[in-house]
mmCIF file of C-alpha atoms in Angstrom:
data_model
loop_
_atom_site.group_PDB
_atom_site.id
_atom_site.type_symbol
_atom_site.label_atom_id
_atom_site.label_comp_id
_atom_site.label_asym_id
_atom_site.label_seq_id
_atom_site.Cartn_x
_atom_site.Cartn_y
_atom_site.Cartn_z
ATOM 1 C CA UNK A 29 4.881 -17.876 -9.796
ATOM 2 C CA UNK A 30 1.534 -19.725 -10.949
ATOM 3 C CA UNK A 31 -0.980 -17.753 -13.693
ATOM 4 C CA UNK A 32 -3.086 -17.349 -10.529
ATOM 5 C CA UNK A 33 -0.867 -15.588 -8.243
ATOM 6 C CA UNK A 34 0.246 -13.300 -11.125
ATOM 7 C CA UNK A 35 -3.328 -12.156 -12.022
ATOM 8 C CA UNK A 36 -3.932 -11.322 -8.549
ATOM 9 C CA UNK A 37 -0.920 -9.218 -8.119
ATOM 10 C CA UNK A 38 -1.437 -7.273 -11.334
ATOM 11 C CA UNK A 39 -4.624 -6.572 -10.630
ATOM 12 C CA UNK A 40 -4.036 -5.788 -7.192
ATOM 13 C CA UNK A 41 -1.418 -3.093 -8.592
ATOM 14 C CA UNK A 42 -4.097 -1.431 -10.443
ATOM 15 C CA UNK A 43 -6.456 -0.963 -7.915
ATOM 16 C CA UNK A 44 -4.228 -0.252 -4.979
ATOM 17 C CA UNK A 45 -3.071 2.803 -7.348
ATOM 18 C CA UNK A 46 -6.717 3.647 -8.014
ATOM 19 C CA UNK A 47 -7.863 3.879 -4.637
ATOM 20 C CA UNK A 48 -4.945 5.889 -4.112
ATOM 21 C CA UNK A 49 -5.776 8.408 -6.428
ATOM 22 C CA UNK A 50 -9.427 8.495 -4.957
ATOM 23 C CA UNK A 51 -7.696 9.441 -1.734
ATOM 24 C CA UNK A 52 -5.414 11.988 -2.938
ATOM 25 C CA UNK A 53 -8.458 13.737 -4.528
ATOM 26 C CA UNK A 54 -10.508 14.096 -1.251
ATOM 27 C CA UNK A 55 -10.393 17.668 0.496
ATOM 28 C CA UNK A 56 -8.647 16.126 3.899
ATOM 29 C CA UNK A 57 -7.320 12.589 3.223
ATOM 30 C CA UNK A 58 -6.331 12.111 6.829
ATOM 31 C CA UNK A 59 -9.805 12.235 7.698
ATOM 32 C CA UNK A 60 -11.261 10.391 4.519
ATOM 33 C CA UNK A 61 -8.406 7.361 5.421
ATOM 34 C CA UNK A 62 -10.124 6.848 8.263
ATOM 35 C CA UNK A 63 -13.682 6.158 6.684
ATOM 36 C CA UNK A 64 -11.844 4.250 4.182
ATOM 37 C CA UNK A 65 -10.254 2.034 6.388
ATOM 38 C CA UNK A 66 -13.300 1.249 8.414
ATOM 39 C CA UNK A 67 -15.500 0.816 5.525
ATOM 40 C CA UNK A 68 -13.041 -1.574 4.111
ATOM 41 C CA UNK A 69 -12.847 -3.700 7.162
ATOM 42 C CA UNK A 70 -16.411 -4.350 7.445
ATOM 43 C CA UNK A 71 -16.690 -5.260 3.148
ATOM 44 C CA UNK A 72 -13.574 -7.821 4.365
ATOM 45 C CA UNK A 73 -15.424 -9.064 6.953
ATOM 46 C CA UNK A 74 -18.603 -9.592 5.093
ATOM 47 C CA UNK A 75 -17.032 -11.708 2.557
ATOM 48 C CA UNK A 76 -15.444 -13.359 4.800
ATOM 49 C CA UNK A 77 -18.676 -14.443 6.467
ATOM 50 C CA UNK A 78 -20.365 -14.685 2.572
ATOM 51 C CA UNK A 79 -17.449 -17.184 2.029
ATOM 52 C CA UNK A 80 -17.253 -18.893 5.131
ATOM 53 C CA UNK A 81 -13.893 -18.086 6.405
ATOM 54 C CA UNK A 82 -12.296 -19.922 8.899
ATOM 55 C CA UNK A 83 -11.544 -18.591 12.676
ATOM 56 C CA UNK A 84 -8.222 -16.956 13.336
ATOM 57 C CA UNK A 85 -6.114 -19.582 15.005
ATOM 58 C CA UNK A 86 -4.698 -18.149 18.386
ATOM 59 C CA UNK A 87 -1.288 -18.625 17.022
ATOM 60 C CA UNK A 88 -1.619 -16.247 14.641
ATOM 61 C CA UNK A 89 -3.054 -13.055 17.166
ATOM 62 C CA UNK A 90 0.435 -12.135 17.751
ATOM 63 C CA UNK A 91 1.354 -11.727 13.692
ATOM 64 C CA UNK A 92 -2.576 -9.310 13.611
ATOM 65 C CA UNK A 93 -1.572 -7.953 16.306
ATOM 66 C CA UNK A 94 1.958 -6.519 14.124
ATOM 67 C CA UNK A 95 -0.255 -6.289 10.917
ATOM 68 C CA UNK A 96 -2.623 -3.715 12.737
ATOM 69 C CA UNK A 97 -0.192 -1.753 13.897
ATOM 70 C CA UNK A 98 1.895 -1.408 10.530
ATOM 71 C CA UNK A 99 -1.260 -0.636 8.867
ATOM 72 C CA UNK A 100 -2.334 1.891 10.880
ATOM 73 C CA UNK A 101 1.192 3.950 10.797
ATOM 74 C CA UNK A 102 1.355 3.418 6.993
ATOM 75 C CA UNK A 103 -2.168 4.857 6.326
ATOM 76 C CA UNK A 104 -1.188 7.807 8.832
ATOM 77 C CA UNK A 105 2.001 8.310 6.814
ATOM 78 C CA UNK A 106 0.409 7.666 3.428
ATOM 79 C CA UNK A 107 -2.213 10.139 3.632
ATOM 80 C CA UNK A 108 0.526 12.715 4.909
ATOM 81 C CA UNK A 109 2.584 12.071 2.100
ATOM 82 C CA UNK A 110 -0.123 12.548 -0.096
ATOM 83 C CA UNK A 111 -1.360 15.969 1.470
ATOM 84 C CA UNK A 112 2.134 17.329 0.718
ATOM 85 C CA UNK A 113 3.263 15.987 -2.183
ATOM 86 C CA UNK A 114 2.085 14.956 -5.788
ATOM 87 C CA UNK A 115 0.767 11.394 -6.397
ATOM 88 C CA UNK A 116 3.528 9.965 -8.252
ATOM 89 C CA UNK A 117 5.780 11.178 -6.157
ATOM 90 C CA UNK A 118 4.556 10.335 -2.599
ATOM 91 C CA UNK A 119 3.558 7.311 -4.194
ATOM 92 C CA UNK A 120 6.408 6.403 -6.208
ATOM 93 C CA UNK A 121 8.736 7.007 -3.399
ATOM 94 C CA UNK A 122 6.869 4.975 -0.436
ATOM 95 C CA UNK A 123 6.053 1.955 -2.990
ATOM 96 C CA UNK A 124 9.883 1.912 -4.806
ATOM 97 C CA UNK A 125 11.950 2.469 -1.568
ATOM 98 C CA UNK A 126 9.334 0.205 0.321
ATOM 99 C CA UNK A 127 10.716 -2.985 -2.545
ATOM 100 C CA UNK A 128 14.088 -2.173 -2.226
ATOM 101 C CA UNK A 129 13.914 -2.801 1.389
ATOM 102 C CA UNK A 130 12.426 -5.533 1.264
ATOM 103 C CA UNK A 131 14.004 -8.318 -0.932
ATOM 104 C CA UNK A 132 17.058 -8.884 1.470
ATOM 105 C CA UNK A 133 14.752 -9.715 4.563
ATOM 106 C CA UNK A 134 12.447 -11.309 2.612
ATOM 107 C CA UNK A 135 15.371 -13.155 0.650
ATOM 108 C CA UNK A 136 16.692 -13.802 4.603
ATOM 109 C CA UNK A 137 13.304 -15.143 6.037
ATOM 110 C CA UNK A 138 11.464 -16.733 3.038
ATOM 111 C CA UNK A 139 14.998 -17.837 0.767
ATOM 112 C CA UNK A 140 13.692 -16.457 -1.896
ATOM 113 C CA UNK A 141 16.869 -15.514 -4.041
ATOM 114 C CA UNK A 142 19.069 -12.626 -5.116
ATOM 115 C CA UNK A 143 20.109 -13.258 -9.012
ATOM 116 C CA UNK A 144 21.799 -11.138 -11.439
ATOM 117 C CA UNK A 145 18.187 -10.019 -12.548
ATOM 118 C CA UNK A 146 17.859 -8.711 -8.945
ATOM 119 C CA UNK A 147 20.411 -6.630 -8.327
ATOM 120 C CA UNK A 148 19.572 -4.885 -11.853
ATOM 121 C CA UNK A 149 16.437 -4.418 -10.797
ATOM 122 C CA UNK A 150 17.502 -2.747 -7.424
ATOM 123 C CA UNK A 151 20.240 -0.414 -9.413
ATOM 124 C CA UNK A 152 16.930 0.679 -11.608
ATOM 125 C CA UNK A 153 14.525 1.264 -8.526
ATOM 126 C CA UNK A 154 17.699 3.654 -6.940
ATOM 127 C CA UNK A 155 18.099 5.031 -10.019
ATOM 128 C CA UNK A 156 13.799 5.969 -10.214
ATOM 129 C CA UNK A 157 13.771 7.037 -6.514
ATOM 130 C CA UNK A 158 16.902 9.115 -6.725
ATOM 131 C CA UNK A 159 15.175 11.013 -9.992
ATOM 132 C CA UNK A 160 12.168 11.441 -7.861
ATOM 133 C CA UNK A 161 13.833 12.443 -4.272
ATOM 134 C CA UNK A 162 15.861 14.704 -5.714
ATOM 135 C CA UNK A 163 13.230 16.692 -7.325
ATOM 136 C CA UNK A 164 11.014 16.688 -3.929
ATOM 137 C CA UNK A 165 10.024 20.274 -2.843
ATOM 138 C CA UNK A 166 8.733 19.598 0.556
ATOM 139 C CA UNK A 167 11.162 17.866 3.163
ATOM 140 C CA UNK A 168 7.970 16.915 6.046
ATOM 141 C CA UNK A 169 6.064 15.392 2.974
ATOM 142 C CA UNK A 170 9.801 13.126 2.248
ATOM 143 C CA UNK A 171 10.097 12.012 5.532
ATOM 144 C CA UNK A 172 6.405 10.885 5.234
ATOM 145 C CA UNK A 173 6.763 8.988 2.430
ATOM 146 C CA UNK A 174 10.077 7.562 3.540
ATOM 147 C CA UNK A 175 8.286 6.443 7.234
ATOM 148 C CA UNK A 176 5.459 4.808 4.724
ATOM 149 C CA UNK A 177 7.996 3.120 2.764
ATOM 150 C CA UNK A 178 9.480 1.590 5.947
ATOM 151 C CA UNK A 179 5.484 0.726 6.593
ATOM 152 C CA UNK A 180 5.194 -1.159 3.240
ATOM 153 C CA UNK A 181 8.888 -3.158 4.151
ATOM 154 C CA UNK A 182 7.449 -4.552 7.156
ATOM 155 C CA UNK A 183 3.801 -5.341 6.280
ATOM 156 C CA UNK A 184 3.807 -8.474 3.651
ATOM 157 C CA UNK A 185 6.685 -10.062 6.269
ATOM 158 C CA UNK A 186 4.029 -9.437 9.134
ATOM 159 C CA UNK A 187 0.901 -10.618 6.362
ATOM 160 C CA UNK A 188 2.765 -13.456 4.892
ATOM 161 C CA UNK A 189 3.683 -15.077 8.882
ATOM 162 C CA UNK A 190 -0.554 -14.604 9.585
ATOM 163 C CA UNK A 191 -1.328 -16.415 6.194
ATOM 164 C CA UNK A 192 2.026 -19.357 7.434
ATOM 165 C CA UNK A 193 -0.348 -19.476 11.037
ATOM 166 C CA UNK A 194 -3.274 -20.633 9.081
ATOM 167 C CA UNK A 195 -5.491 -16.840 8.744
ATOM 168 C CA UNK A 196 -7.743 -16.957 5.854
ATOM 169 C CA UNK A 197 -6.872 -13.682 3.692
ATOM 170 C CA UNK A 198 -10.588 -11.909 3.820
ATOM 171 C CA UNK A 199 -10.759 -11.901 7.924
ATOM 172 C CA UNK A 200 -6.796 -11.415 7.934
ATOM 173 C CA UNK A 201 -7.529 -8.014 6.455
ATOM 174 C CA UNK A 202 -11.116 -7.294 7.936
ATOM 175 C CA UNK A 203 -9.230 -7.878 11.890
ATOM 176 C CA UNK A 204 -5.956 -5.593 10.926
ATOM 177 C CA UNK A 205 -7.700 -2.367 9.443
ATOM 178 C CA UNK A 206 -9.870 -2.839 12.685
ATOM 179 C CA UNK A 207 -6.755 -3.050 14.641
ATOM 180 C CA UNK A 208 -5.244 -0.056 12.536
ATOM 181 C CA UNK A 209 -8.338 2.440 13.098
ATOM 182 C CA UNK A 210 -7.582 3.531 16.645
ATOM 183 C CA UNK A 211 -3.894 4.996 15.659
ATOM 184 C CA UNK A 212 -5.566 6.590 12.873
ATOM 185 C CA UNK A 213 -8.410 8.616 15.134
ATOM 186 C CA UNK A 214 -5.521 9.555 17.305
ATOM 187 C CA UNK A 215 -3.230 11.001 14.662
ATOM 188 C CA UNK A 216 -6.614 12.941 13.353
ATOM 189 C CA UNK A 217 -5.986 15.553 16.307
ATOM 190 C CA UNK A 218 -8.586 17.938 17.647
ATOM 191 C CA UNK A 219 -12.085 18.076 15.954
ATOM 192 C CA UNK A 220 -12.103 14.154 14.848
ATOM 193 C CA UNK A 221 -15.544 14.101 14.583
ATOM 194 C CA UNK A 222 -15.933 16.945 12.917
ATOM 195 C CA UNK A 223 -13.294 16.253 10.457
ATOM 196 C CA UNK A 224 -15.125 12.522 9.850
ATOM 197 C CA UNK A 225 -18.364 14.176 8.864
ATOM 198 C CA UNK A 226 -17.133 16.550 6.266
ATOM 199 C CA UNK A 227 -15.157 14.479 4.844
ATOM 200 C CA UNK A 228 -17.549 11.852 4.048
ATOM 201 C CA UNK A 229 -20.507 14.428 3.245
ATOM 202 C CA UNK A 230 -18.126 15.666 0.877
ATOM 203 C CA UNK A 231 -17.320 12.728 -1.407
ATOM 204 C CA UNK A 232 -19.585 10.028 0.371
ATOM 205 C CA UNK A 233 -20.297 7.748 -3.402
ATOM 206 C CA UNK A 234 -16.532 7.967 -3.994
ATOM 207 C CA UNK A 235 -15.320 7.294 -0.547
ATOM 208 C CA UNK A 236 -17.504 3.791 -0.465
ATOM 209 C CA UNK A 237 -15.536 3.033 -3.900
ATOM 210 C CA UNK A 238 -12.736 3.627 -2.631
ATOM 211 C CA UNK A 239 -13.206 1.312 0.194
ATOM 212 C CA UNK A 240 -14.444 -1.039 -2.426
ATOM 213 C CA UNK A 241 -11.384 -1.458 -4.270
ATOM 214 C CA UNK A 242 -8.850 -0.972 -1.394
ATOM 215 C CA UNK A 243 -10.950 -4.260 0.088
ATOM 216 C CA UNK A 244 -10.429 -5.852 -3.342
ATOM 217 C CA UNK A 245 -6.988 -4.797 -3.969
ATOM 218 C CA UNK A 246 -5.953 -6.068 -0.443
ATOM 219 C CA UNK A 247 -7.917 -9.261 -0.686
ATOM 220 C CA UNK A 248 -5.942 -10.118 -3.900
ATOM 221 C CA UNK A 249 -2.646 -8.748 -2.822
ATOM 222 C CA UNK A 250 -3.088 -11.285 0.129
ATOM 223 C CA UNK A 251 -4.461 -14.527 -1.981
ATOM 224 C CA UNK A 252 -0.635 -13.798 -4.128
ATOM 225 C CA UNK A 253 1.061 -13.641 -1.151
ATOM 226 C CA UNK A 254 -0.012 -17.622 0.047
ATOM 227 C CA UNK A 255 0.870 -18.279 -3.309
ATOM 228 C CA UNK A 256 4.399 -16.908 -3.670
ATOM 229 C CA UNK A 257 6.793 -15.389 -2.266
ATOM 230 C CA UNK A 258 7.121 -12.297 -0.351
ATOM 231 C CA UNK A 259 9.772 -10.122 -2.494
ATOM 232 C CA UNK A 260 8.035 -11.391 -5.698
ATOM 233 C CA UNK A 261 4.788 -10.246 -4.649
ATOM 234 C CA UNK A 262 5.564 -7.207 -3.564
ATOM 235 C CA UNK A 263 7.697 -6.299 -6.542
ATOM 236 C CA UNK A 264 4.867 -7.459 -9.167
ATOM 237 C CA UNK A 265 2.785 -4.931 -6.918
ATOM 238 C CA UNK A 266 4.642 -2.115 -7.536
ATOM 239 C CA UNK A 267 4.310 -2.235 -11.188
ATOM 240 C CA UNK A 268 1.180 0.590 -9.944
ATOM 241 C CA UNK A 269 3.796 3.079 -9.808
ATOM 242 C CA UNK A 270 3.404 3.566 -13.720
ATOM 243 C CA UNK A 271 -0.527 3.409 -12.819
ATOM 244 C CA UNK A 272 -0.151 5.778 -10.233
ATOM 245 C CA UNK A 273 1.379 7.967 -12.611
ATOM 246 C CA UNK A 274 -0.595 7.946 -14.719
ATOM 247 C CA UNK A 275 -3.640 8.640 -12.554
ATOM 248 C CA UNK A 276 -1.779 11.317 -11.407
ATOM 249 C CA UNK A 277 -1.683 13.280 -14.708
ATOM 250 C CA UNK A 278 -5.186 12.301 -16.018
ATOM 251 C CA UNK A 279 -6.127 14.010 -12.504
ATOM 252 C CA UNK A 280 -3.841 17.457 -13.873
ATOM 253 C CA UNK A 281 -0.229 16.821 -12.268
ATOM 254 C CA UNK A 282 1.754 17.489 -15.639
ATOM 255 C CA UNK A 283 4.294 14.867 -16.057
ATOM 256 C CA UNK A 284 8.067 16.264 -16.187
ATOM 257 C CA UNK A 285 10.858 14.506 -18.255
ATOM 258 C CA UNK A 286 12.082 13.280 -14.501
ATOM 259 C CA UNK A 287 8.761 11.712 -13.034
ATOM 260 C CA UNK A 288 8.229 9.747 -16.504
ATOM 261 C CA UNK A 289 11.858 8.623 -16.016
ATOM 262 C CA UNK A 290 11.651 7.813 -12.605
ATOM 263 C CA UNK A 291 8.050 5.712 -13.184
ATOM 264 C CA UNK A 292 9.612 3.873 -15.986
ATOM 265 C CA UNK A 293 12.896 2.717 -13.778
ATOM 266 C CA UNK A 294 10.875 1.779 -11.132
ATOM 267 C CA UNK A 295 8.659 -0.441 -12.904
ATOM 268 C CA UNK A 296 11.546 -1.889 -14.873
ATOM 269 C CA UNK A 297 12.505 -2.485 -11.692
ATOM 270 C CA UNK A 298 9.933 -4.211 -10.299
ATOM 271 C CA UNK A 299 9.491 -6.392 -12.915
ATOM 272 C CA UNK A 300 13.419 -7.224 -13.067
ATOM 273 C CA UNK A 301 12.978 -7.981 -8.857
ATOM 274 C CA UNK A 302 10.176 -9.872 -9.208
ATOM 275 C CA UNK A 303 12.338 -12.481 -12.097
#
């Protein structure tokens, strides 16, 4: 993995668990997600235009087409997950069980290889997800985060074939949060509307940052992912887990001798995949 790609990643990490965080905090993330999400896709798109993007190719519609859809059932199951559970563990679960299902396709697919390193790594992200699954109070918020994981499997595969048909990353991203938002108004139920204008008269200055730094955490997460592979990308990524944590306590979720453990395995972890 070049210096490049592994500056982009890490600081991907650290955003993607910031704007997490951000979300967590808002009175009905279901209904902030969706402001997010559209707010993002236009800062996407404006860079895009800013630096001059190319035009999707038509080859790649059908691989926006699957990114759109993931996205928009992962940021329907996120923000569920995070309604009914703490942050590091709805996000600890979706991001750890999300990498360990996604080497072997992406080790299929890409050939991107399975070493003794590897497997370690694997046996130390069960290890940190069985700490924090077994310590899970609410079953809805598990399945959630479980359905997100799957989510966060399937994206990069879905990403990294858009980036293979020739996408540039900024309107790659900008096109499949567009594609995303109509799944999301759906799953917001009755009183949408409503629902959208509290929740953005509520935290309207951190809602736009949030958007900000999703954009940017995407944007990055995507320029790794033309740069290497899949599995490695993802891992590297998940090294927010320990962020995430940590957010999680500075924002008053006391840490327990079990959610410090189960960070710390599945960050070892990631890093061990990612070899």
């Amino acid at each position: 993995m070049t210096s490049l790609a592994l500056a982009a990643i890490l600081a991907s990490a650290v955003l993607h668990a910031g704007w997490n965080a951000l979300l967590k905090r808002s009175p009905d993330p279901s209904a902030a997600s969706v402001l997010l999400v559209a707010l993002a896709a236009v800062l996407s798109g404006a860079m895009g235009l800013v630096v001059g993007a190319s035009a999707v190719p038509p080859a790649a519609w059908p691989f926006l087409l699957a990114t759109g859809l993931i996205e928009g059932i992962y940021f329907v199951t996120l923000t569920r997950a995070l309604e009914q559970l703490p942050l590091g563990s709805a996000y600890g679960i979706s991001r750890g069980l999300g990498l360990l299902l996604i080497w072997p396709f992406s080790a299929l697919w890409f050939a991107e290889g399975l070493e003794a390193p590897v497997l370690a790594g694997a046996t130390l992200l069960s290890l940190g997800l069985f700490a924090l699954i077994s310590s899970v109070g609410s079953r809805r918020g598990l399945a959630f985060a479980i359905a997100c994981a799957v989510t966060i499997t399937a994206y990069p595969l879905a990403y990294k074939g858009a980036l293979h048909a020739g996408v540039d990353p900024f309107p790659l991203f900008a096109v499949s949060l567009a594609l995303a938002l109509p799944l999301q108004w759906l799953a917001l139920g009755l009183g949408r509307g409503a629902r959208l204008v509290a929740a953005w008269r509520a935290q309207p200055k951190r809602l736009a940052f949030a958007a900000l730094i999703c954009a940017a955490s995407f944007i990055l997460f995507l320029v790794a992912l033309a740069l290497a592979g899949a599995g490695r990308v993802t891992a590297l990524r998940n090294t927010s887990v320990l962020v995430a944590s940590l957010l999680g306590w500075l924002a008053g979720e006391p840490p327990t001798r079990r959610s410090v453990l189960s960070a710390v395995c599945i960050t070892a972890g990631a890093v061990l995949v990612a070899y």
